[in-house]
Tab-separated table of C-alpha atoms and ligand atoms in Angstrom:
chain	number	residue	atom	x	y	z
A	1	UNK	CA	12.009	28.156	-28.734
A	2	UNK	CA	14.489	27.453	-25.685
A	3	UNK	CA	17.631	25.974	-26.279
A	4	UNK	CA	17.837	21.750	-24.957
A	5	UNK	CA	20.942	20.164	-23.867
A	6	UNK	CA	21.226	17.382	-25.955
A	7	UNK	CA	25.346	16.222	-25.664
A	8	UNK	CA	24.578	15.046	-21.989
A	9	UNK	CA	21.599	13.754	-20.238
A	10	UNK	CA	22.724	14.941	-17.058
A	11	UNK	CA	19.614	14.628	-13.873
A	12	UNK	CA	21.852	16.273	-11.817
A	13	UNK	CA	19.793	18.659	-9.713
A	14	UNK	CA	17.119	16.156	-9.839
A	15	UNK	CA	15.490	14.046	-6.881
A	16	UNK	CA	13.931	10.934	-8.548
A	17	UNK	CA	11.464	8.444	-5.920
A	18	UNK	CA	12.007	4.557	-7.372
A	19	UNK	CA	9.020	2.389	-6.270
A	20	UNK	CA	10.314	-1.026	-6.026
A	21	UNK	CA	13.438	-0.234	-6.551
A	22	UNK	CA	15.316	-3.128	-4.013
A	23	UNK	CA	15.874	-5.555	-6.588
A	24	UNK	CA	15.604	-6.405	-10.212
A	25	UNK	CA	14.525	-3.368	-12.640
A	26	UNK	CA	14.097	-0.844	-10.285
A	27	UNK	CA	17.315	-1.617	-8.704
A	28	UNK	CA	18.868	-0.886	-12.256
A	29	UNK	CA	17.057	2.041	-12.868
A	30	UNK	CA	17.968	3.436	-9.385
A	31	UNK	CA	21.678	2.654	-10.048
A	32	UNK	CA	21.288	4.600	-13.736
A	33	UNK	CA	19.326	7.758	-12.663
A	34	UNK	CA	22.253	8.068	-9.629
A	35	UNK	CA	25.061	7.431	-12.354
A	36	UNK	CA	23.071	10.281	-14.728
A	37	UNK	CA	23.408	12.630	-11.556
A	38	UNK	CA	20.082	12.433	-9.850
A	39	UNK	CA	19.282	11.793	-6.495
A	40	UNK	CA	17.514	9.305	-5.738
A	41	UNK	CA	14.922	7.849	-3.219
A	42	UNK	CA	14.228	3.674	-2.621
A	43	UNK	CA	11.259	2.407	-1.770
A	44	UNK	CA	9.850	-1.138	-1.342
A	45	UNK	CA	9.222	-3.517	1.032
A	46	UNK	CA	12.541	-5.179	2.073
A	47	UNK	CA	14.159	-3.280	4.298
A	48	UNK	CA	17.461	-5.042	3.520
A	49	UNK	CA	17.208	-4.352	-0.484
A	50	UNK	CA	15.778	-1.166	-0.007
A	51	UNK	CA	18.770	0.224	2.218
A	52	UNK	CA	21.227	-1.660	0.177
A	53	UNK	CA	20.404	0.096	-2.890
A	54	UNK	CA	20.045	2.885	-1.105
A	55	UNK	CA	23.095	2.529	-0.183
A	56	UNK	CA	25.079	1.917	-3.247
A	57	UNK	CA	23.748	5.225	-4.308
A	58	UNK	CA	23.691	7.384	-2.032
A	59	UNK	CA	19.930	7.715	-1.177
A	60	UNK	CA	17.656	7.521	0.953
A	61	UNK	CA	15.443	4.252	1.941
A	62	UNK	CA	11.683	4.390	2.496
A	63	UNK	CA	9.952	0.827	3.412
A	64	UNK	CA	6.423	0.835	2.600
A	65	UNK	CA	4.193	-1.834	1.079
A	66	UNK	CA	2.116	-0.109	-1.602
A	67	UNK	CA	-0.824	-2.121	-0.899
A	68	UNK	CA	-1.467	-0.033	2.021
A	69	UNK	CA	-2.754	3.068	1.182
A	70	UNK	CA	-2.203	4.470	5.004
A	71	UNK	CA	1.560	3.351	4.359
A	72	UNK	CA	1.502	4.979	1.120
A	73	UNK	CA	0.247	8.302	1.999
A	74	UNK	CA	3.162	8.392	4.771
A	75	UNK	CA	5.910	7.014	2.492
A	76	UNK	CA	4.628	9.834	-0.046
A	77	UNK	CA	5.051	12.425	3.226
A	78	UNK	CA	8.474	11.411	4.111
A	79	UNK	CA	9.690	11.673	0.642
A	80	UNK	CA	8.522	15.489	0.261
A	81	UNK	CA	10.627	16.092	3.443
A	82	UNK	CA	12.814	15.278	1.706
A	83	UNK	CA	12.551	17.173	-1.145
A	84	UNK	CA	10.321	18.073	-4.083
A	85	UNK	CA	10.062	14.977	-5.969
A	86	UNK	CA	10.729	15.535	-10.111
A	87	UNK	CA	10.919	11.833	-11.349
A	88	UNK	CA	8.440	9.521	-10.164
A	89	UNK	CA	9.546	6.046	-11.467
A	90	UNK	CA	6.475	3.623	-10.715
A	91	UNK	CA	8.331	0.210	-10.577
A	92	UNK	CA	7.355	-1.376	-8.140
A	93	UNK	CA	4.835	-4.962	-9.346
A	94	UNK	CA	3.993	-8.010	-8.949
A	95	UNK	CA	2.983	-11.200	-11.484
A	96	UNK	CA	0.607	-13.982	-10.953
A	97	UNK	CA	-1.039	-16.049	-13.219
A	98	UNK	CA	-4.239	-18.447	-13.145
A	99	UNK	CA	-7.080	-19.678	-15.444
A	100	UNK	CA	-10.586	-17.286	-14.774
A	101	UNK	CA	-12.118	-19.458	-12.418
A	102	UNK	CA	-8.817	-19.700	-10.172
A	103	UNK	CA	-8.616	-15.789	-10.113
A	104	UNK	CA	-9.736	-14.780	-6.545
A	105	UNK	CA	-10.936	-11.537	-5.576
A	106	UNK	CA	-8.332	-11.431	-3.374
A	107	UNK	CA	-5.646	-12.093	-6.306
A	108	UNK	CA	-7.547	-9.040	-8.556
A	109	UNK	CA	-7.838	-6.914	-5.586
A	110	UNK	CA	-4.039	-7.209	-4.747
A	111	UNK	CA	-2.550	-6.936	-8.621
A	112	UNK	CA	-4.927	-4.572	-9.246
A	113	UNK	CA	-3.945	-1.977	-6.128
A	114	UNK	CA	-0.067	-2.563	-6.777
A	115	UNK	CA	0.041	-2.395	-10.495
A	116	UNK	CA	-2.522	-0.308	-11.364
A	117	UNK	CA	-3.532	1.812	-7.648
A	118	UNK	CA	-0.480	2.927	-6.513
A	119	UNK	CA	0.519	4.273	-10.416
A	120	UNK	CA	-2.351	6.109	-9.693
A	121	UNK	CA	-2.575	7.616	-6.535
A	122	UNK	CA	1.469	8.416	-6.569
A	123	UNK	CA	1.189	10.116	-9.755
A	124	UNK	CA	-1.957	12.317	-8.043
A	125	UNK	CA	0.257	12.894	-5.178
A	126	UNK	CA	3.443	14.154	-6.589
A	127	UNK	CA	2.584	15.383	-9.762
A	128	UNK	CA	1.244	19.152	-8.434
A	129	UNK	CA	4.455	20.495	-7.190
A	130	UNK	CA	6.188	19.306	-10.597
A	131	UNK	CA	3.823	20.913	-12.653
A	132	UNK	CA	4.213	23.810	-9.977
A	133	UNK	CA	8.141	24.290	-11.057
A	134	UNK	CA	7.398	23.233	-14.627
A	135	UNK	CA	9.553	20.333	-14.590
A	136	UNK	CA	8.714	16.752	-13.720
A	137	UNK	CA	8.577	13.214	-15.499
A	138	UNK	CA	6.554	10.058	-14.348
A	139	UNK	CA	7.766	7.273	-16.055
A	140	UNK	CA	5.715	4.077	-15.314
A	141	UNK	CA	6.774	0.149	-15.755
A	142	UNK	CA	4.218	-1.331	-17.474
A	143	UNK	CA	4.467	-4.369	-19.923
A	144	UNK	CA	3.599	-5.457	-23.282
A	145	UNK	CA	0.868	-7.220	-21.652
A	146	UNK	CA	-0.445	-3.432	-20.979
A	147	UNK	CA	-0.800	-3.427	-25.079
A	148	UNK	CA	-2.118	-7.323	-25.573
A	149	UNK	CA	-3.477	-10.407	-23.737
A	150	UNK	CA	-1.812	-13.396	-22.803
A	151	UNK	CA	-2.950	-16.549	-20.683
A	152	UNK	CA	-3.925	-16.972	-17.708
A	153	UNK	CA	-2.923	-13.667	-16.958
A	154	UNK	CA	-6.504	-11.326	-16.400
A	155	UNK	CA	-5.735	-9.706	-13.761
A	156	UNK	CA	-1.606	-8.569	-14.273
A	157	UNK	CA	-2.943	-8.083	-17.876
A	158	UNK	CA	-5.714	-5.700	-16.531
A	159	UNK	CA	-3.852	-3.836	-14.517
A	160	UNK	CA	-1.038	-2.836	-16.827
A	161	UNK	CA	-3.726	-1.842	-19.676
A	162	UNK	CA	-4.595	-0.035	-16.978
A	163	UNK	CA	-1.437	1.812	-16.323
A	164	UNK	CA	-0.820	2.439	-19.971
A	165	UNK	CA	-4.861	3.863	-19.908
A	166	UNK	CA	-3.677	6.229	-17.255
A	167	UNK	CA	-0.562	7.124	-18.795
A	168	UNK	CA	-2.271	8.082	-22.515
A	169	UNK	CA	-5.049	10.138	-20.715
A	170	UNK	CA	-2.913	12.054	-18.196
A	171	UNK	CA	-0.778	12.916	-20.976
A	172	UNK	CA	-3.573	15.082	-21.989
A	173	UNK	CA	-4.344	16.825	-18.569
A	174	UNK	CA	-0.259	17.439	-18.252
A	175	UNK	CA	0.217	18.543	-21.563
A	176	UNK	CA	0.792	21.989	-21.116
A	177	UNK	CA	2.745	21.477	-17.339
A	178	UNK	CA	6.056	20.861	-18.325
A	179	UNK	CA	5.646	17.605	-17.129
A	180	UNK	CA	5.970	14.553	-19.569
A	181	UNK	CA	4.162	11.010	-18.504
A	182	UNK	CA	5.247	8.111	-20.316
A	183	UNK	CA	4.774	3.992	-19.841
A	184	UNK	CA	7.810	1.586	-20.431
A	185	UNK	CA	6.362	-2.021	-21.274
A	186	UNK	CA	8.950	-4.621	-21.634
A	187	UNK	CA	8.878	-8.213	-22.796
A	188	UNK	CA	10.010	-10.947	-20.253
A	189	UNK	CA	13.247	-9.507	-18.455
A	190	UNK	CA	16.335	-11.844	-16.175
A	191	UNK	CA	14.560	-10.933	-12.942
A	192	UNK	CA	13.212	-12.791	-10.205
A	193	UNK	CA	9.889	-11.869	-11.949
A	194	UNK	CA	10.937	-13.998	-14.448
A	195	UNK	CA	12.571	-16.894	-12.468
A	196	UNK	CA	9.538	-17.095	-10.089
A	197	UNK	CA	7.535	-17.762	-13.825
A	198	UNK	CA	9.970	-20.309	-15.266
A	199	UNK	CA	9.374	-22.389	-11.821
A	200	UNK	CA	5.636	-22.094	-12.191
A	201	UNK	CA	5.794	-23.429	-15.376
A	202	UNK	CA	8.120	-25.962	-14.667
A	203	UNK	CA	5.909	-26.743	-11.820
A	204	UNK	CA	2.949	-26.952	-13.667
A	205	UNK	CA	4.670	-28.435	-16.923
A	206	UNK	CA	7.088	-31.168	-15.494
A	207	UNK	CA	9.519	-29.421	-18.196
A	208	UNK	CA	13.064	-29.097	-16.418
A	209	UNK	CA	14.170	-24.914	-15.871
A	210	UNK	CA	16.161	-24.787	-18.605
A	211	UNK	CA	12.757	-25.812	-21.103
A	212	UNK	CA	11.045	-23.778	-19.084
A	213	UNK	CA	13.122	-20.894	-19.532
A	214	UNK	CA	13.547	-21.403	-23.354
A	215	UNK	CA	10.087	-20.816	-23.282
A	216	UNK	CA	10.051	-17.770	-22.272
A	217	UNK	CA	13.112	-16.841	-24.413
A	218	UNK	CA	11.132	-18.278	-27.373
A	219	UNK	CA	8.324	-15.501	-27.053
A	220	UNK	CA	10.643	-12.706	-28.233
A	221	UNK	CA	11.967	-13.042	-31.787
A	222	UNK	CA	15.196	-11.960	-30.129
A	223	UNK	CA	14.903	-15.618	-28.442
A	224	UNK	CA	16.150	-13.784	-24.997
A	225	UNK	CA	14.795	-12.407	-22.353
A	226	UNK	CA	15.323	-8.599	-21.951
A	227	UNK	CA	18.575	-6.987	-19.167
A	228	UNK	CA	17.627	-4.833	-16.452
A	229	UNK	CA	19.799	-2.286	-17.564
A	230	UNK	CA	17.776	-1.654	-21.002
A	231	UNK	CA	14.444	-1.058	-19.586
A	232	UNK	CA	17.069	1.554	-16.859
A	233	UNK	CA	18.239	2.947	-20.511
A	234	UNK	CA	14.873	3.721	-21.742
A	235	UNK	CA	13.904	5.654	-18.623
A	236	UNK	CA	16.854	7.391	-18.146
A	237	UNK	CA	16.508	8.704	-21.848
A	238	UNK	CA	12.724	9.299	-21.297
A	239	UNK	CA	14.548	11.389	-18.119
A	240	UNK	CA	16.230	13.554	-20.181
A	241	UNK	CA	15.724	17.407	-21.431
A	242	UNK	CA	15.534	15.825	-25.364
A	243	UNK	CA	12.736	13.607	-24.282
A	244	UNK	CA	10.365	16.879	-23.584
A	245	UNK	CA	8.397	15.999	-26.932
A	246	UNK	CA	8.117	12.241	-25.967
A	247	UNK	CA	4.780	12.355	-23.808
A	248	UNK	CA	1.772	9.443	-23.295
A	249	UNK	CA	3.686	6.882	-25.005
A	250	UNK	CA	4.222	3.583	-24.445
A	251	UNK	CA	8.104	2.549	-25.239
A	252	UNK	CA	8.126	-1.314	-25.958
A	253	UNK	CA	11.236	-3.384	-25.164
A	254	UNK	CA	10.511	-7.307	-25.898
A	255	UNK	CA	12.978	-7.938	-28.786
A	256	UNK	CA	9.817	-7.071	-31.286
A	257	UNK	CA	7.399	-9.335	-29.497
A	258	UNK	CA	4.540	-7.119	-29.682
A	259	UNK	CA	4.268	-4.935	-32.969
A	260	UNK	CA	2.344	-2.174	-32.961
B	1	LIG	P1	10.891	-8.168	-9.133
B	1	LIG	O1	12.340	-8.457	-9.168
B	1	LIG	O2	9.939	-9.171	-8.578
B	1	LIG	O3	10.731	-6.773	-8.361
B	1	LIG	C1	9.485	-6.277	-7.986
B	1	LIG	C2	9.701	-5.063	-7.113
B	1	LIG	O4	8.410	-4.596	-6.637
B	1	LIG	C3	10.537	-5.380	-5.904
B	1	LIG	O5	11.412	-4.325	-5.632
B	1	LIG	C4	9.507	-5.518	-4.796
B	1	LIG	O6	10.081	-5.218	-3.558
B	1	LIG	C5	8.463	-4.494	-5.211
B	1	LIG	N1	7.163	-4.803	-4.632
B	1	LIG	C6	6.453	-5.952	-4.756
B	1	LIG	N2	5.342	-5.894	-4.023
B	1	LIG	C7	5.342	-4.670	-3.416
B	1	LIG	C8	4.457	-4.009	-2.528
B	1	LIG	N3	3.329	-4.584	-2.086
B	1	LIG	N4	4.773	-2.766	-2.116
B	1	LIG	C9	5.901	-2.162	-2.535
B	1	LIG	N5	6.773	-2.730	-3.384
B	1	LIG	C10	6.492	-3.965	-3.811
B	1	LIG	O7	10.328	-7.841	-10.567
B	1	LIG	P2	10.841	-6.874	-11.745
B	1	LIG	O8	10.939	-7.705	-12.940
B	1	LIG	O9	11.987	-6.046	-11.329
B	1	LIG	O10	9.519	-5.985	-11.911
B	1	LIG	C11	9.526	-4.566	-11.890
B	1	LIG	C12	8.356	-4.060	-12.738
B	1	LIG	O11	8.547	-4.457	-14.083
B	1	LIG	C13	6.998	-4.613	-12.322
B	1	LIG	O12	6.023	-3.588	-12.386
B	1	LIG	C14	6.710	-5.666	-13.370
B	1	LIG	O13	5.332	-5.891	-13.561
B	1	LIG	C15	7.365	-5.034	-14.575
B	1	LIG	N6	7.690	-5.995	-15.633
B	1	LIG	C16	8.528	-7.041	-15.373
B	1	LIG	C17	8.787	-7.962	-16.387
B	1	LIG	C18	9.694	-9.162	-16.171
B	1	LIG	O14	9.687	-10.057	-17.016
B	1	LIG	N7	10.486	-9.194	-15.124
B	1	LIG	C19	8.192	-7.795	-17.633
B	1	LIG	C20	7.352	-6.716	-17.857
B	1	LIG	C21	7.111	-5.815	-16.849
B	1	LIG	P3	9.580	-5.881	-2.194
B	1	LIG	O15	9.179	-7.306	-2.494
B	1	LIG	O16	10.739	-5.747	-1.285
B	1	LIG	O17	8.439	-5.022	-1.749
């Protein structure tokens, strides 16, 4: 058995690509893999989040909208220029909610190729040449609403079963790679995410923000919603040399809102 460095979590060495990772959670896990020594690589759509996390550290900014495939297969290029890519964090999301008969084709279509799509055809992409060095971890941002339903939510809730689907069955394909795929699924977290829910609901409601919001803090028995920087802490860890062992599972962070 070979020897794992346990005292520090150091990535150094490592180049890590961050899907979404402008703003909210991916910003925080971008700011966390730097600070654990990786390098790291931006990508979203806004150029001016995307550089300015970039920025802060260090990296290097790739604009693409993952909805386009074309886009995607030339964001995927331009990263391995850059380097051979050994963390794959798929971030990068989007939320909408409406009863059955309000939920378009158009609305499946586009939750379904960001949330679920991209996972997917990223993790094809980039995966070989980890599995090449025998190194490599794809860590994707799912939700508990990957593990259970919710309202109004078919599609979002589709796509992230779909994720976690991909993650548990990959896991079996990668097993012997050296490569580790894992799913994070948090609970309702202080992002825009989040805000752009508490104004649909006080929209929809008439409740003011702050009911609104207590709503949402009200689904965790915590009775908060979830930082940034904790969903950043459980990738970083799944990052790590000690996490080898941790492979197709699906870490939960909700404040115990979803038991399993
Ligand atoms: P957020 O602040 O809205 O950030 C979403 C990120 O995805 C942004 O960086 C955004 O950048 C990027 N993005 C959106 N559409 C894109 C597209 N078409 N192509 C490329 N990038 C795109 O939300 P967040 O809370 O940080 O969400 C991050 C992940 O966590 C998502 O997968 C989300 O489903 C998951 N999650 C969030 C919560 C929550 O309560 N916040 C809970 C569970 C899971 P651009 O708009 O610049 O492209």
């Amino acid at each position: 058995m070979e020897p794992i460095e346990t005292a520090s979590e150091r990535l150094t060495g490592k180049l890590a690509l961050i899907t979404g990772g402008g703003r909210g959670i991916g910003l925080a896990i971008a700011l966390r893999l730097a600070r654990d020594g990786a390098r790291v690589i931006v990508s979203g759509r806004t150029r001016a989040d995307v550089e300015s996390t970039a920025a802060a550290v260090g990296g290097h900014a790739l604009i693409c909208d993952l909805t386009d495939r074309a886009a995607t297969d030339a964001m995927i290029e331009s990263a391995r220029a850059i380097g051979r890519v050994d963390i794959l964090v798929n971030n990068a999301g989007i939320a909408e909610s409406a009863p059955l008969a309000e939920t378009g084709d158009a609305m499946w279509d586009r939750i379904m190729e960001l949330n679920a799509t991209a996972p997917f055809r990223l993790t094809r992409a980039l995966v070989p040449a980890m599995a090449a060095h025998g190194w490599g971890r794809v860590v994707t941002i799912a939700s508990n609403a990957g593990l259970t339903g919710y309202g109004y939510t078919a599609a979002y809730c589709a796509a992230k079963h779909a994720a976690v689907g991909m993650t548990r069955a990959l896991a079996l394909d990668l097993g012997r790679t050296g490569v580790t795929i894992n799913a994070v699924c948090p609970g309702w977290v202080a992002t825009r995410m989040a805000d752009e829910a508490i104004a649909r609901i006080a929209a929809k409601t008439g409740r003011d923000t702050r009911a609104a919001r207590a709503a949402l803090e009200g689904m965790s028995p915590q009775r908060r919603l979830v930082e940034p920087e904790e969903v950043a802490a459980a990738v970083a860890m799944l990052c790590g040399e000690s996490a080898r062992s941790i492979h197709g599972q699906t870490i939960v962070i909700d404040g115990g809102q979803v038991l399993k």
